[in-house]
Structure formats: C-alpha cells, structure tokens
Amino acid sequence: MKEIEFLDLLRKSTMECYEFAKNYVADDLPDCFIYSVSLNVSCDDLNLTGFDIYPEDNNRKLGMLKDTDVAELLYRKGKIPVWIDISVECVYMNKTVIQLLCAGRYSDKSEDYYYNHHDIVSPFGIKGPSLPFGHKEGEKIRLKNR
C-alpha cells in the first residue's frame, strides 16, 4: 500500500466511523475532523519477527493532527500498523475528534491487517464511542467535550 492509498483508506474509515457514531451520539458532530493518535497501545515484544516495532512509541500520544499528518506519522518505510481502532472521541472547536488507537506492529502485508470492510482488507476497525455503564439500547449519549 502506498501512502496516498493509506490516506484514502483513513478518510473512508473516518467517514464510516463518523456515520456509525451518529447512531449513538446526541451531540451535533461536525463533518470536519482532527485526530488524536495513541501509538503502540499493544506494547509488542521486541523479539517478534516479521514486523517493524518502534519501542520509542510506547505511551506516545499526539493530538490535533490533520489526516495528512496522520498518514505521514503512521506510514513508515512502506508499512502501517496491523490494526488501528478508530472511534469518535469528542467535539473540539467545531471539529469532530477522531481517536486512533494503534498497534505497535507495522507490516506491508495485507494478510497481517486485522479488519475487512466491504471486501477491503484494512487495518482500521470501526468502533463506537465509549458507552457509559448501564447504557440502554437506543439511548443516545453526550460526548465529553474538550
């Protein structure tokens, strides 16, 4: 996958995530996005073979990123994280903040990517916003604003 293809996949996954979240969120979600990225949340063993691993990414979080910044950050030596959980986090300054939780294993092999969407092999797994304890099906929640 080339970086421009990854960027396109990020944009498509963002829109799917955004549309999905509207089913659960009472807040008005702007259709302008910024990203919050947590790197290497899988804290992978450095002895794993077949993947690039960046231990300096442990506990590293970045915010207020544009989609092009995200693509530049996550596309490394032709490889991307094998999974990226994507969800709506909050609304900040008239922008919907999209949270990305990223694996620490990077690969350029599509068979290593965890998710499939509409016959597209992808590292992106669309997740819903965090629902509070006791949430009842059909109720919409309010997001915590930054």
GROMACS .gro file of C-alpha atoms in nm:
model
  146
    1MET     CA    1   0.000   0.000   0.000
    2LYS     CA    2   0.129   0.343  -0.089
    3GLU     CA    3   0.096   0.640   0.148
    4ILE     CA    4  -0.172   0.804  -0.069
    5GLU     CA    5  -0.374   0.479  -0.058
    6PHE     CA    6  -0.339   0.471   0.320
    7LEU     CA    7  -0.458   0.833   0.340
    8ASP     CA    8  -0.759   0.747   0.124
    9LEU     CA    9  -0.838   0.448   0.348
   10LEU     CA   10  -0.806   0.673   0.657
   11ARG     CA   11  -1.054   0.919   0.506
   12LYS     CA   12  -1.303   0.644   0.412
   13SER     CA   13  -1.273   0.483   0.756
   14THR     CA   14  -1.321   0.823   0.920
   15MET     CA   15  -1.647   0.873   0.732
   16GLU     CA   16  -1.770   0.523   0.823
   17CYS     CA   17  -1.678   0.586   1.187
   18TYR     CA   18  -1.849   0.926   1.181
   19GLU     CA   19  -2.172   0.785   1.032
   20PHE     CA   20  -2.169   0.494   1.279
   21ALA     CA   21  -2.118   0.726   1.579
   22LYS     CA   22  -2.420   0.938   1.484
   23ASN     CA   23  -2.634   0.636   1.579
   24TYR     CA   24  -2.513   0.662   1.940
   25VAL     CA   25  -2.428   1.028   1.997
   26ALA     CA   26  -2.673   1.307   2.081
   27ASP     CA   27  -2.420   1.582   2.012
   28ASP     CA   28  -2.404   1.752   1.674
   29LEU     CA   29  -2.093   1.609   1.510
   30PRO     CA   30  -1.925   1.850   1.268
   31ASP     CA   31  -1.807   1.695   0.942
   32CYS     CA   32  -1.463   1.850   0.985
   33PHE     CA   33  -1.213   1.619   1.156
   34ILE     CA   34  -0.895   1.623   1.361
   35TYR     CA   35  -0.722   1.320   1.504
   36SER     CA   36  -0.593   1.203   1.839
   37VAL     CA   37  -0.340   0.920   1.795
   38SER     CA   38  -0.212   0.674   2.057
   39LEU     CA   39   0.085   0.477   1.928
   40ASN     CA   40   0.185   0.122   2.018
   41VAL     CA   41  -0.102   0.054   2.256
   42SER     CA   42  -0.030  -0.316   2.204
   43CYS     CA   43   0.318  -0.282   2.367
   44ASP     CA   44   0.462  -0.556   2.149
   45ASP     CA   45   0.751  -0.784   2.234
   46LEU     CA   46   1.069  -0.657   2.070
   47ASN     CA   47   1.161  -1.017   1.982
   48LEU     CA   48   0.869  -1.053   1.739
   49THR     CA   49   0.990  -1.120   1.388
   50GLY     CA   50   0.824  -1.026   1.062
   51PHE     CA   51   0.716  -0.682   1.182
   52ASP     CA   52   0.875  -0.343   1.237
   53ILE     CA   53   0.835  -0.236   1.600
   54TYR     CA   54   0.912   0.107   1.741
   55PRO     CA   55   0.961   0.088   2.120
   56GLU     CA   56   1.004   0.466   2.135
   57ASP     CA   57   0.632   0.486   2.053
   58ASN     CA   58   0.527   0.324   2.384
   59ASN     CA   59   0.285   0.557   2.564
   60ARG     CA   60   0.324   0.821   2.292
   61LYS     CA   61   0.010   1.023   2.222
   62LEU     CA   62  -0.037   1.301   1.971
   63GLY     CA   63  -0.336   1.525   1.918
   64MET     CA   64  -0.478   1.790   1.691
   65LEU     CA   65  -0.348   1.617   1.378
   66LYS     CA   66  -0.484   1.658   1.026
   67ASP     CA   67  -0.543   1.346   0.815
   68THR     CA   68  -0.229   1.414   0.613
   69ASP     CA   69  -0.027   1.438   0.938
   70VAL     CA   70  -0.169   1.102   1.048
   71ALA     CA   71  -0.074   0.937   0.720
   72GLU     CA   72   0.277   1.078   0.743
   73LEU     CA   73   0.308   0.962   1.106
   74LEU     CA   74   0.177   0.608   1.057
   75TYR     CA   75   0.318   0.524   0.713
   76ARG     CA   76   0.673   0.414   0.790
   77LYS     CA   77   0.908   0.255   0.539
   78GLY     CA   78   0.609   0.138   0.334
   79LYS     CA   79   0.444  -0.024   0.637
   80ILE     CA   80   0.144   0.061   0.856
   81PRO     CA   81   0.012  -0.066   1.192
   82VAL     CA   82  -0.159  -0.406   1.157
   83TRP     CA   83  -0.463  -0.271   1.342
   84ILE     CA   84  -0.595   0.077   1.414
   85ASP     CA   85  -0.910   0.112   1.623
   86ILE     CA   86  -1.095   0.424   1.509
   87SER     CA   87  -1.372   0.596   1.702
   88VAL     CA   88  -1.530   0.935   1.766
   89GLU     CA   89  -1.379   1.080   2.083
   90CYS     CA   90  -1.537   1.423   2.127
   91VAL     CA   91  -1.610   1.759   1.966
   92TYR     CA   92  -1.348   2.032   1.997
   93MET     CA   93  -1.363   2.379   1.843
   94ASN     CA   94  -1.627   2.281   1.585
   95LYS     CA   95  -1.434   1.971   1.481
   96THR     CA   96  -1.505   1.607   1.549
   97VAL     CA   97  -1.205   1.448   1.717
   98ILE     CA   98  -1.134   1.100   1.582
   99GLN     CA   99  -0.938   0.874   1.816
  100LEU     CA  100  -0.691   0.626   1.668
  101LEU     CA  101  -0.552   0.350   1.891
  102CYS     CA  102  -0.267   0.186   1.700
  103ALA     CA  103  -0.089  -0.147   1.721
  104GLY     CA  104   0.286  -0.135   1.755
  105ARG     CA  105   0.344  -0.393   1.483
  106TYR     CA  106   0.396  -0.248   1.134
  107SER     CA  107   0.363  -0.455   0.820
  108ASP     CA  108   0.330  -0.413   0.445
  109LYS     CA  109   0.148  -0.746   0.407
  110SER     CA  110  -0.230  -0.716   0.375
  111GLU     CA  111  -0.274  -1.062   0.530
  112ASP     CA  112  -0.137  -0.916   0.857
  113TYR     CA  113  -0.409  -0.647   0.876
  114TYR     CA  114  -0.687  -0.730   1.118
  115TYR     CA  115  -1.006  -0.596   0.960
  116ASN     CA  116  -1.208  -0.634   0.643
  117HIS     CA  117  -1.461  -0.372   0.532
  118HIS     CA  118  -1.675  -0.423   0.224
  119ASP     CA  119  -1.416  -0.658   0.071
  120ILE     CA  120  -1.130  -0.419   0.153
  121VAL     CA  121  -0.852  -0.555   0.374
  122SER     CA  122  -0.780  -0.282   0.623
  123PRO     CA  123  -0.601  -0.207   0.947
  124PHE     CA  124  -0.898   0.011   1.054
  125GLY     CA  125  -1.155  -0.130   1.294
  126ILE     CA  126  -1.458   0.098   1.333
  127LYS     CA  127  -1.552   0.124   1.700
  128GLY     CA  128  -1.838   0.304   1.865
  129PRO     CA  129  -1.797   0.577   2.121
  130SER     CA  130  -1.747   0.457   2.478
  131LEU     CA  131  -2.088   0.390   2.627
  132PRO     CA  132  -2.147   0.454   2.998
  133PHE     CA  133  -2.225   0.175   3.241
  134GLY     CA  134  -2.596   0.098   3.235
  135HIS     CA  135  -2.646   0.235   2.884
  136LYS     CA  136  -2.976   0.124   2.734
  137GLU     CA  137  -3.000   0.024   2.368
  138GLY     CA  138  -3.142   0.308   2.160
  139GLU     CA  139  -3.037   0.584   2.402
  140LYS     CA  140  -2.803   0.845   2.262
  141ILE     CA  141  -2.517   0.970   2.478
  142ARG     CA  142  -2.344   1.303   2.512
  143LEU     CA  143  -1.972   1.311   2.449
  144LYS     CA  144  -1.734   1.479   2.690
  145ASN     CA  145  -1.619   1.798   2.523
  146ARG     CA  146  -1.262   1.915   2.540
   0.00000   0.00000   0.00000
